Amino acid sequence: MTKPILPQEVASAVVDPVAYGQWETLHEQLSWARANAPLAVAENHDHDPFWLVTRHADIMAISRDPQRFANGIRPTVLTNRDGEALARAATPNNDGHLIRSLVQMDAPDHMKYRLLTQSWFMPKNLKIVEERIRQIARETVDQMLAQGGACDFARDVAAHYPLRVIMDILGVPPEDESRMLMLTQQLFGPTDPELNRSREAITSAEQAIAMLNYVIADFENYFGALTAERRANPREDIATVIASATINGEQIPDREMSGYYMIVATAGHDTTSASTAGAIMELAKNPALFERFRDAATDKAGLIEEAIRWTTPVQHFMRSAKEDVAIGGQKIREGDWLMLNYVSANRDEDVFGDPFAFNPDREKNQQIAFGFGAHVCLGQHLARMEMRILMEELLPRVKSLALAGEPARVESVFVGGLKRLPIRFEAA
Ligand code: HEM
């Protein structure tokens, strides 16, 4: 059977950071793919060919089968051919993973490492940090209201709140937060000229790898010092759990240790910032919805779940086939690389009625923004809780909310969302 090949405009869009910045055009291409070639190969000049997986059901099937669709073999985030070759040359065993965190691991390591912190992120444990999070939410709202009726919600509010929460849980003091924020934005959005370290567009794989290595070295220095400190003075925080963790009776190696800090420190805020800003954008556009959710008695769960579907902050992850597999009517060969496009799956007409409408009243919102299966987002309960608490604290204190300019999205293929959301508001 020959492999179906995607039209060039679809193949080009799904690898183009600018297309993710202008998401309407991207959605047109993804809708076309779902209807006409839901599992087909994207061929681009700079990238190895990969299967673009656009339907919800196929992404679920692949995600629930980590034995056959692995994370550790090829890059887990789209990387061009030169970038992958350079990363392989720059890493131990040529594995190409500049960072080795949960995301890059397969069985048996993956579950051993995941279990070290998993209980911290379960709803039962999160109750313990709920009051602390509420306090951070209140301070965040105070600061927003102090801005006197207008702000860039993405930059001034959404970027800081989840960062404070995750840093608090991790054990990083407030004075180091701005460094963490800058590093995360560089790690996740290095293609966006407004966010990368040099403030110029990255034009070559060498430049991208050099910048990423610089950012990773910064993280490693920081967390190396934190580990030493927590081993000497243990506390009730995740840094202490990671610093004192053992696997098979041994301390975890440095590379995996810094990878762990990095994934917790980074996965936990730009993502939640994006879904929080997305929720506020929709409320700012729709006064009736805003009125409804301002009421303290209105349950916020539907709003939160729909904002997460709507924004899909993590836009894709890659998997690699460990053996030949038939899926979605196609024959995937051992070694094939696949892009799980969550942006597309979260607009799948087969799963969501009227998928391009923002509707907090969906009966059973099967959004797949947190992924699925063995690697499903470790922080999903925390993300929902943070968003709920901020909405509970913020909405009743504001009596009007409106857009005050054009929102703008991050130009990144991986973690996306709003980088600018100008709003006007009146304190209640
Ligand atoms: C993994 C999305 C917030 C920590 C993931 C994955 C996705 C995702 C798509 C990969 C799932 C898969 O491969 O099946 C999101 C979104 C968030 C969010 C959309 C916010 C709205 C958080 C938070 C944390 C976090 C607050 C806090 C620590 C992690 C970690 C992993 C992960 C550690 C790796 C899990 C593994 O590989 O076993 N997330 N995430 N995320 N997320 Fe999140």
Tab-separated table of C-alpha atoms and ligand atoms in Angstrom:
chain	number	residue	atom	x	y	z
A	1	MET	CA	0.000	0.000	0.000
A	2	THR	CA	1.420	3.421	-0.894
A	3	LYS	CA	1.476	6.085	1.793
A	4	PRO	CA	-0.937	9.004	1.299
A	5	ILE	CA	1.014	12.239	0.948
A	6	LEU	CA	-0.416	15.551	2.183
A	7	PRO	CA	-0.778	18.533	-0.165
A	8	GLN	CA	2.174	20.872	0.276
A	9	GLU	CA	0.137	23.677	1.856
A	10	VAL	CA	-0.969	21.360	4.678
A	11	ALA	CA	2.513	19.869	5.137
A	12	SER	CA	4.058	23.349	5.221
A	13	ALA	CA	1.505	24.802	7.638
A	14	VAL	CA	1.949	22.153	10.338
A	15	VAL	CA	5.690	22.821	10.610
A	16	ASP	CA	5.486	26.605	10.351
A	17	PRO	CA	5.616	28.607	13.619
A	18	VAL	CA	4.020	31.565	11.848
A	19	ALA	CA	0.998	29.419	10.916
A	20	TYR	CA	0.509	28.591	14.628
A	21	GLY	CA	0.653	32.331	15.300
A	22	GLN	CA	-2.181	32.871	12.812
A	23	TRP	CA	-4.298	30.008	13.849
A	24	GLU	CA	-7.303	30.504	11.518
A	25	THR	CA	-5.313	29.506	8.427
A	26	LEU	CA	-3.806	26.584	10.304
A	27	HIS	CA	-7.291	25.395	11.258
A	28	GLU	CA	-8.370	25.488	7.606
A	29	GLN	CA	-5.510	23.144	6.703
A	30	LEU	CA	-6.149	20.856	9.668
A	31	SER	CA	-9.887	20.662	8.914
A	32	TRP	CA	-9.043	19.692	5.363
A	33	ALA	CA	-6.697	16.962	6.619
A	34	ARG	CA	-9.293	15.521	9.047
A	35	ALA	CA	-11.853	15.295	6.259
A	36	ASN	CA	-9.621	14.083	3.446
A	37	ALA	CA	-6.372	12.589	4.747
A	38	PRO	CA	-6.575	12.156	8.530
A	39	LEU	CA	-3.452	10.013	8.694
A	40	ALA	CA	-1.080	11.035	5.924
A	41	VAL	CA	2.567	11.899	5.441
A	42	ALA	CA	3.880	15.475	5.610
A	43	GLU	CA	6.924	15.962	3.396
A	44	ASN	CA	8.927	19.132	3.844
A	45	HIS	CA	12.303	20.184	2.630
A	46	ASP	CA	13.926	20.590	6.068
A	47	HIS	CA	12.207	17.827	8.023
A	48	ASP	CA	12.200	14.075	7.851
A	49	PRO	CA	8.790	12.959	6.622
A	50	PHE	CA	6.283	12.262	9.388
A	51	TRP	CA	2.683	11.092	9.661
A	52	LEU	CA	0.342	13.940	10.544
A	53	VAL	CA	-2.307	12.499	12.884
A	54	THR	CA	-5.314	14.817	12.950
A	55	ARG	CA	-8.244	12.780	14.290
A	56	HIS	CA	-9.064	12.449	17.973
A	57	ALA	CA	-9.647	8.667	17.723
A	58	ASP	CA	-6.262	8.008	16.072
A	59	ILE	CA	-4.400	10.155	18.625
A	60	MET	CA	-6.132	8.241	21.438
A	61	ALA	CA	-5.235	4.888	19.855
A	62	ILE	CA	-1.571	5.849	19.453
A	63	SER	CA	-1.315	7.377	22.937
A	64	ARG	CA	-2.768	4.322	24.628
A	65	ASP	CA	-0.117	2.090	23.028
A	66	PRO	CA	3.285	3.300	24.314
A	67	GLN	CA	4.791	-0.148	23.704
A	68	ARG	CA	4.486	0.370	19.965
A	69	PHE	CA	4.552	4.172	19.805
A	70	ALA	CA	7.578	5.278	21.778
A	71	ASN	CA	8.833	8.640	23.017
A	72	GLY	CA	12.533	7.846	23.397
A	73	ILE	CA	13.596	6.934	19.853
A	74	ARG	CA	13.215	10.223	17.968
A	75	PRO	CA	12.602	13.830	19.092
A	76	THR	CA	9.328	14.185	21.009
A	77	VAL	CA	8.847	17.689	19.618
A	78	LEU	CA	9.104	18.488	15.909
A	79	THR	CA	12.762	19.099	15.046
A	80	ASN	CA	14.205	19.654	11.611
A	81	ARG	CA	16.699	17.239	10.047
A	82	ASP	CA	19.791	19.339	10.783
A	83	GLY	CA	18.604	20.042	14.304
A	84	GLU	CA	18.121	16.361	15.040
A	85	ALA	CA	21.570	15.497	13.643
A	86	LEU	CA	23.199	18.231	15.722
A	87	ALA	CA	21.292	17.203	18.838
A	88	ARG	CA	22.366	13.576	18.341
A	89	ALA	CA	25.989	14.669	18.019
A	90	ALA	CA	25.612	16.739	21.200
A	91	THR	CA	24.041	14.077	23.453
A	92	PRO	CA	25.183	10.951	25.315
A	93	ASN	CA	24.538	7.722	23.324
A	94	ASN	CA	23.548	9.973	20.385
A	95	ASP	CA	19.955	9.801	21.600
A	96	GLY	CA	19.304	13.382	20.472
A	97	HIS	CA	17.444	14.377	23.648
A	98	LEU	CA	19.032	17.565	24.948
A	99	ILE	CA	16.861	17.050	28.010
A	100	ARG	CA	15.957	13.631	29.408
A	101	SER	CA	12.716	14.085	31.341
A	102	LEU	CA	9.555	11.991	31.716
A	103	VAL	CA	8.527	13.057	28.225
A	104	GLN	CA	11.574	11.463	26.577
A	105	MET	CA	11.379	8.200	28.576
A	106	ASP	CA	9.778	4.873	27.745
A	107	ALA	CA	9.126	1.800	29.873
A	108	PRO	CA	10.553	0.727	32.236
A	109	ASP	CA	12.237	4.025	33.261
A	110	HIS	CA	9.225	6.200	32.549
A	111	MET	CA	6.910	4.814	35.223
A	112	LYS	CA	9.688	4.591	37.833
A	113	TYR	CA	10.450	8.289	37.368
A	114	ARG	CA	6.813	9.325	37.076
A	115	LEU	CA	5.918	7.630	40.359
A	116	LEU	CA	8.478	9.748	42.226
A	117	THR	CA	6.214	12.790	42.068
A	118	GLN	CA	2.860	11.516	40.802
A	119	SER	CA	1.154	11.541	44.209
A	120	TRP	CA	2.080	15.219	44.643
A	121	PHE	CA	-0.061	16.077	41.638
A	122	MET	CA	-3.145	14.046	42.558
A	123	PRO	CA	-6.306	15.944	43.597
A	124	LYS	CA	-6.084	14.614	47.152
A	125	ASN	CA	-2.655	16.122	47.734
A	126	LEU	CA	-3.489	19.301	45.858
A	127	LYS	CA	-6.134	20.118	48.483
A	128	ILE	CA	-3.200	20.769	50.798
A	129	VAL	CA	-1.910	23.529	48.506
A	130	GLU	CA	-5.343	24.944	47.588
A	131	GLU	CA	-5.298	27.745	50.175
A	132	ARG	CA	-1.789	28.749	49.175
A	133	ILE	CA	-2.846	28.877	45.523
A	134	ARG	CA	-5.885	30.971	46.443
A	135	GLN	CA	-3.608	33.423	48.219
A	136	ILE	CA	-1.430	33.699	45.092
A	137	ALA	CA	-4.598	34.185	43.010
A	138	ARG	CA	-5.779	36.994	45.293
A	139	GLU	CA	-2.422	38.754	45.101
A	140	THR	CA	-2.538	38.369	41.312
A	141	VAL	CA	-6.009	39.959	41.156
A	142	ASP	CA	-4.920	42.786	43.496
A	143	GLN	CA	-2.007	43.546	41.174
A	144	MET	CA	-4.244	43.459	38.109
A	145	LEU	CA	-6.825	45.803	39.635
A	146	ALA	CA	-4.044	48.141	40.707
A	147	GLN	CA	-3.263	48.668	37.011
A	148	GLY	CA	-6.305	50.919	36.844
A	149	GLY	CA	-8.713	49.558	34.278
A	150	ALA	CA	-6.514	48.254	31.476
A	151	CYS	CA	-3.730	45.746	31.019
A	152	ASP	CA	-2.224	43.199	28.709
A	153	PHE	CA	-3.768	40.191	30.435
A	154	ALA	CA	-1.445	37.675	28.752
A	155	ARG	CA	1.725	39.514	29.679
A	156	ASP	CA	0.763	41.205	32.955
A	157	VAL	CA	-1.429	38.558	34.609
A	158	ALA	CA	-1.575	35.142	32.904
A	159	ALA	CA	2.196	34.832	32.498
A	160	HIS	CA	2.850	35.307	36.225
A	161	TYR	CA	0.174	33.455	38.142
A	162	PRO	CA	0.860	29.804	37.127
A	163	LEU	CA	4.565	30.537	37.327
A	164	ARG	CA	4.203	31.635	40.960
A	165	VAL	CA	2.113	28.576	41.743
A	166	ILE	CA	4.492	26.026	40.237
A	167	MET	CA	7.557	27.760	41.674
A	168	ASP	CA	5.934	27.763	45.085
A	169	ILE	CA	5.178	24.041	44.864
A	170	LEU	CA	8.630	23.353	43.476
A	171	GLY	CA	10.368	25.457	46.120
A	172	VAL	CA	11.895	28.205	43.942
A	173	PRO	CA	11.871	31.601	45.754
A	174	PRO	CA	9.945	34.544	44.204
A	175	GLU	CA	13.125	36.490	43.377
A	176	ASP	CA	14.150	33.763	40.888
A	177	GLU	CA	10.819	33.611	39.069
A	178	SER	CA	11.600	36.094	36.320
A	179	ARG	CA	14.687	34.056	35.407
A	180	MET	CA	12.518	30.904	35.203
A	181	LEU	CA	9.952	32.706	33.072
A	182	MET	CA	12.540	33.917	30.607
A	183	LEU	CA	14.167	30.500	30.379
A	184	THR	CA	10.850	28.717	29.793
A	185	GLN	CA	9.821	31.086	27.073
A	186	GLN	CA	13.169	30.552	25.414
A	187	LEU	CA	12.905	26.788	25.744
A	188	PHE	CA	9.347	26.571	24.396
A	189	GLY	CA	9.058	29.496	22.048
A	190	PRO	CA	12.548	30.004	20.631
A	191	THR	CA	11.135	30.442	17.130
A	192	ASP	CA	9.218	33.562	18.139
A	193	PRO	CA	11.448	36.580	17.498
A	194	GLU	CA	9.738	38.465	20.358
A	195	LEU	CA	10.649	35.778	22.885
A	196	ASN	CA	14.043	34.364	22.018
A	197	ARG	CA	17.198	35.370	23.811
A	198	SER	CA	18.778	37.285	20.937
A	199	ARG	CA	15.456	38.886	19.914
A	200	GLU	CA	16.184	37.977	16.309
A	201	ALA	CA	14.580	35.226	14.279
A	202	ILE	CA	16.415	31.904	14.607
A	203	THR	CA	17.413	31.027	11.080
A	204	SER	CA	19.572	27.922	11.394
A	205	ALA	CA	19.538	24.642	13.310
A	206	GLU	CA	23.003	25.493	14.705
A	207	GLN	CA	21.638	28.725	16.155
A	208	ALA	CA	18.633	26.949	17.648
A	209	ILE	CA	20.741	24.199	19.269
A	210	ALA	CA	23.291	26.709	20.579
A	211	MET	CA	20.533	28.777	22.129
A	212	LEU	CA	18.791	25.763	23.639
A	213	ASN	CA	22.061	24.494	25.099
A	214	TYR	CA	22.670	27.874	26.648
A	215	VAL	CA	19.195	27.877	28.196
A	216	ILE	CA	19.592	24.284	29.440
A	217	ALA	CA	22.977	25.109	31.010
A	218	ASP	CA	21.305	27.999	32.883
A	219	PHE	CA	18.634	25.657	34.217
A	220	GLU	CA	21.221	23.025	35.199
A	221	ASN	CA	23.325	25.503	37.148
A	222	TYR	CA	20.309	26.763	38.977
A	223	PHE	CA	18.832	23.377	39.882
A	224	GLY	CA	22.229	21.862	40.716
A	225	ALA	CA	22.565	24.441	43.470
A	226	LEU	CA	18.961	23.887	44.621
A	227	THR	CA	19.547	20.103	44.848
A	228	ALA	CA	22.622	20.565	47.026
A	229	GLU	CA	20.681	22.953	49.253
A	230	ARG	CA	17.673	20.617	49.675
A	231	ARG	CA	19.847	17.587	50.366
A	232	ALA	CA	21.379	19.555	53.226
A	233	ASN	CA	18.087	21.168	54.368
A	234	PRO	CA	15.040	19.117	53.288
A	235	ARG	CA	11.672	20.927	53.090
A	236	GLU	CA	8.066	20.120	52.177
A	237	ASP	CA	8.483	20.858	48.478
A	238	ILE	CA	8.994	19.061	45.176
A	239	ALA	CA	12.646	20.129	45.002
A	240	THR	CA	13.227	18.038	48.130
A	241	VAL	CA	11.356	15.059	46.623
A	242	ILE	CA	13.466	15.211	43.466
A	243	ALA	CA	16.743	15.924	45.279
A	244	SER	CA	16.310	12.968	47.606
A	245	ALA	CA	14.726	10.545	45.097
A	246	THR	CA	16.259	7.139	44.507
A	247	ILE	CA	15.595	4.585	41.792
A	248	ASN	CA	16.601	0.970	42.363
A	249	GLY	CA	18.287	2.176	45.562
A	250	GLU	CA	20.489	4.778	43.824
A	251	GLN	CA	20.348	8.557	43.582
A	252	ILE	CA	19.032	9.597	40.188
A	253	PRO	CA	21.751	10.602	37.689
A	254	ASP	CA	22.429	14.334	37.109
A	255	ARG	CA	20.984	14.409	33.605
A	256	GLU	CA	17.672	12.846	34.673
A	257	MET	CA	17.639	14.983	37.823
A	258	SER	CA	17.923	18.259	35.927
A	259	GLY	CA	15.470	16.942	33.317
A	260	TYR	CA	12.951	16.356	36.093
A	261	TYR	CA	13.256	19.866	37.487
A	262	MET	CA	13.045	21.294	34.011
A	263	ILE	CA	9.889	19.462	33.022
A	264	VAL	CA	8.095	20.396	36.248
A	265	ALA	CA	9.378	23.980	36.141
A	266	THR	CA	8.539	24.515	32.487
A	267	ALA	CA	5.519	22.320	31.636
A	268	GLY	CA	3.555	23.857	34.454
A	269	HIS	CA	3.205	27.500	33.530
A	270	ASP	CA	3.307	28.660	29.901
A	271	THR	CA	0.635	26.035	29.251
A	272	THR	CA	-1.661	27.094	32.081
A	273	SER	CA	-1.011	30.759	31.246
A	274	ALA	CA	-2.211	30.076	27.707
A	275	SER	CA	-5.461	28.403	28.754
A	276	THR	CA	-6.126	31.085	31.391
A	277	ALA	CA	-5.628	33.890	28.877
A	278	GLY	CA	-7.832	31.992	26.396
A	279	ALA	CA	-10.663	31.822	28.943
A	280	ILE	CA	-10.435	35.563	29.621
A	281	MET	CA	-10.390	36.362	25.900
A	282	GLU	CA	-13.659	34.499	25.362
A	283	LEU	CA	-15.283	36.145	28.406
A	284	ALA	CA	-14.107	39.564	27.169
A	285	LYS	CA	-15.744	38.899	23.803
A	286	ASN	CA	-19.024	37.673	25.248
A	287	PRO	CA	-20.643	39.892	27.953
A	288	ALA	CA	-23.489	37.416	28.630
A	289	LEU	CA	-21.012	34.635	29.312
A	290	PHE	CA	-18.961	36.981	31.476
A	291	GLU	CA	-22.061	37.919	33.524
A	292	ARG	CA	-22.928	34.267	34.008
A	293	PHE	CA	-19.479	33.226	35.228
A	294	ARG	CA	-19.021	36.327	37.414
A	295	ASP	CA	-21.682	34.906	39.689
A	296	ALA	CA	-19.900	33.120	42.528
A	297	ALA	CA	-22.621	30.462	42.495
A	298	THR	CA	-21.870	29.423	38.879
A	299	ASP	CA	-19.766	26.282	38.675
A	300	LYS	CA	-16.622	27.044	36.675
A	301	ALA	CA	-15.760	23.477	35.584
A	302	GLY	CA	-17.356	23.704	32.116
A	303	LEU	CA	-15.666	27.046	31.430
A	304	ILE	CA	-12.255	25.687	32.418
A	305	GLU	CA	-12.564	22.492	30.379
A	306	GLU	CA	-13.749	24.364	27.296
A	307	ALA	CA	-10.977	26.977	27.633
A	308	ILE	CA	-8.438	24.146	27.706
A	309	ARG	CA	-9.958	22.558	24.571
A	310	TRP	CA	-10.288	25.943	22.874
A	311	THR	CA	-6.680	26.986	23.463
A	312	THR	CA	-4.923	23.582	23.295
A	313	PRO	CA	-1.704	25.075	24.708
A	314	VAL	CA	0.455	22.039	23.841
A	315	GLN	CA	-0.058	21.897	20.098
A	316	HIS	CA	1.646	18.607	19.358
A	317	PHE	CA	3.911	15.841	20.571
A	318	MET	CA	5.735	13.339	18.369
A	319	ARG	CA	5.835	9.545	18.690
A	320	SER	CA	7.922	6.938	16.832
A	321	ALA	CA	6.735	3.479	15.776
A	322	LYS	CA	8.726	0.638	17.334
A	323	GLU	CA	7.239	-1.924	14.931
A	324	ASP	CA	4.914	-2.106	11.931
A	325	VAL	CA	1.377	-1.167	12.995
A	326	ALA	CA	-1.924	-0.816	11.119
A	327	ILE	CA	-3.886	2.171	12.355
A	328	GLY	CA	-6.610	4.419	10.950
A	329	GLY	CA	-6.575	2.334	7.752
A	330	GLN	CA	-2.862	3.025	7.176
A	331	LYS	CA	0.229	0.894	7.541
A	332	ILE	CA	2.777	2.580	9.789
A	333	ARG	CA	6.299	1.138	9.445
A	334	GLU	CA	8.834	0.566	12.193
A	335	GLY	CA	10.839	3.786	12.670
A	336	ASP	CA	8.115	6.060	11.257
A	337	TRP	CA	7.674	9.372	13.052
A	338	LEU	CA	4.193	10.700	13.907
A	339	MET	CA	2.907	14.133	14.894
A	340	LEU	CA	-0.047	13.942	17.316
A	341	ASN	CA	-1.709	17.229	16.444
A	342	TYR	CA	-3.825	18.094	19.497
A	343	VAL	CA	-4.972	21.377	17.921
A	344	SER	CA	-6.698	19.359	15.234
A	345	ALA	CA	-8.041	16.632	17.542
A	346	ASN	CA	-9.671	19.263	19.750
A	347	ARG	CA	-11.716	20.492	16.750
A	348	ASP	CA	-12.641	17.010	15.519
A	349	GLU	CA	-16.246	17.134	14.224
A	350	ASP	CA	-16.697	13.437	15.106
A	351	VAL	CA	-16.196	14.187	18.805
A	352	PHE	CA	-17.304	17.802	19.346
A	353	GLY	CA	-20.622	19.224	18.135
A	354	ASP	CA	-19.984	22.625	16.514
A	355	PRO	CA	-16.253	22.377	17.311
A	356	PHE	CA	-15.460	25.962	16.326
A	357	ALA	CA	-17.908	27.391	18.871
A	358	PHE	CA	-16.724	28.205	22.394
A	359	ASN	CA	-19.286	26.368	24.497
A	360	PRO	CA	-18.756	25.868	28.243
A	361	ASP	CA	-21.942	23.756	28.343
A	362	ARG	CA	-20.635	20.754	26.435
A	363	GLU	CA	-22.169	17.695	28.024
A	364	LYS	CA	-19.047	15.581	28.109
A	365	ASN	CA	-16.021	17.546	27.027
A	366	GLN	CA	-13.566	14.979	25.703
A	367	GLN	CA	-10.827	17.520	25.042
A	368	ILE	CA	-7.440	15.887	24.578
A	369	ALA	CA	-5.224	18.882	25.397
A	370	PHE	CA	-3.556	16.948	28.241
A	371	GLY	CA	-2.734	13.985	25.985
A	372	PHE	CA	-3.718	10.498	26.976
A	373	GLY	CA	-2.317	7.221	28.292
A	374	ALA	CA	1.008	6.619	30.048
A	375	HIS	CA	2.317	10.145	29.428
A	376	VAL	CA	-0.951	11.972	30.134
A	377	CYS	CA	-0.195	15.359	31.699
A	378	LEU	CA	1.049	14.937	35.241
A	379	GLY	CA	-0.153	18.439	36.115
A	380	GLN	CA	-3.688	18.272	34.669
A	381	HIS	CA	-5.463	18.455	38.039
A	382	LEU	CA	-3.207	21.269	39.162
A	383	ALA	CA	-3.826	23.195	35.923
A	384	ARG	CA	-7.621	22.900	36.287
A	385	MET	CA	-7.483	23.852	39.956
A	386	GLU	CA	-5.307	26.919	39.320
A	387	MET	CA	-7.610	28.125	36.571
A	388	ARG	CA	-10.736	27.566	38.671
A	389	ILE	CA	-9.313	29.410	41.665
A	390	LEU	CA	-8.219	32.382	39.542
A	391	MET	CA	-11.661	32.608	37.924
A	392	GLU	CA	-13.315	32.407	41.368
A	393	GLU	CA	-11.109	35.184	42.700
A	394	LEU	CA	-11.006	37.413	39.625
A	395	LEU	CA	-14.457	37.434	38.010
A	396	PRO	CA	-16.547	38.646	40.976
A	397	ARG	CA	-14.128	41.546	41.464
A	398	VAL	CA	-14.577	42.875	37.933
A	399	LYS	CA	-17.907	44.282	36.709
A	400	SER	CA	-17.050	44.714	33.043
A	401	LEU	CA	-14.501	43.182	30.726
A	402	ALA	CA	-13.745	43.944	27.064
A	403	LEU	CA	-11.007	43.572	24.488
A	404	ALA	CA	-8.933	46.737	24.138
A	405	GLY	CA	-6.883	45.772	21.075
A	406	GLU	CA	-5.879	42.876	18.871
A	407	PRO	CA	-4.769	39.724	20.695
A	408	ALA	CA	-1.619	38.059	19.294
A	409	ARG	CA	-0.466	34.447	19.445
A	410	VAL	CA	2.997	33.033	20.058
A	411	GLU	CA	4.732	31.863	16.886
A	412	SER	CA	5.650	28.360	17.969
A	413	VAL	CA	4.838	24.875	16.698
A	414	PHE	CA	4.999	23.414	20.223
A	415	VAL	CA	3.529	25.429	23.127
A	416	GLY	CA	1.265	28.140	21.778
A	417	GLY	CA	-1.330	30.569	23.050
A	418	LEU	CA	-1.704	34.294	23.466
A	419	LYS	CA	1.330	36.470	23.996
A	420	ARG	CA	-0.784	39.668	23.925
A	421	LEU	CA	-4.318	40.139	25.215
A	422	PRO	CA	-5.110	43.851	25.720
A	423	ILE	CA	-8.218	44.217	27.901
A	424	ARG	CA	-10.237	46.953	29.568
A	425	PHE	CA	-12.044	46.282	32.814
A	426	GLU	CA	-13.901	48.005	35.640
A	427	ALA	CA	-13.382	46.943	39.219
A	428	ALA	CA	-16.631	45.837	40.909
B	1	HEM	C1	2.763	16.153	29.877
B	1	HEM	C2	-0.427	19.439	28.334
B	1	HEM	C3	-0.100	21.817	32.578
B	1	HEM	C4	3.416	18.802	33.906
B	1	HEM	C5	1.842	16.818	29.120
B	1	HEM	C6	1.395	16.389	27.810
B	1	HEM	C7	0.519	17.318	27.374
B	1	HEM	C8	0.395	18.326	28.410
B	1	HEM	C9	-0.192	17.335	26.029
B	1	HEM	C10	1.861	15.128	27.053
B	1	HEM	C11	0.780	14.059	27.158
B	1	HEM	C12	1.012	12.838	26.316
B	1	HEM	O1	2.124	12.643	25.763
B	1	HEM	O2	0.067	12.028	26.202
B	1	HEM	C13	-0.601	20.364	29.364
B	1	HEM	C14	-1.548	21.462	29.303
B	1	HEM	C15	-1.462	22.135	30.496
B	1	HEM	C16	-0.454	21.453	31.290
B	1	HEM	C17	-2.440	21.775	28.118
B	1	HEM	C18	-2.223	23.335	31.001
B	1	HEM	C19	-3.394	23.703	30.557
B	1	HEM	C20	0.838	21.174	33.327
B	1	HEM	C21	1.171	21.518	34.679
B	1	HEM	C22	2.184	20.709	35.049
B	1	HEM	C23	2.475	19.800	33.936
B	1	HEM	C24	0.510	22.612	35.539
B	1	HEM	C25	2.825	20.757	36.413
B	1	HEM	C26	3.847	20.152	36.812
B	1	HEM	C27	3.544	17.843	32.924
B	1	HEM	C28	4.521	16.771	32.964
B	1	HEM	C29	4.327	15.993	31.801
B	1	HEM	C30	3.244	16.624	31.073
B	1	HEM	C31	5.541	16.524	34.064
B	1	HEM	C32	5.087	14.739	31.356
B	1	HEM	C33	4.300	13.496	31.752
B	1	HEM	C34	4.908	12.200	31.250
B	1	HEM	O3	5.576	12.192	30.194
B	1	HEM	O4	4.714	11.187	31.931
B	1	HEM	N1	1.200	17.990	29.478
B	1	HEM	N2	0.035	20.404	30.564
B	1	HEM	N3	1.634	20.129	32.905
B	1	HEM	N4	2.802	17.729	31.784
B	1	HEM	FE1	1.353	19.001	31.237
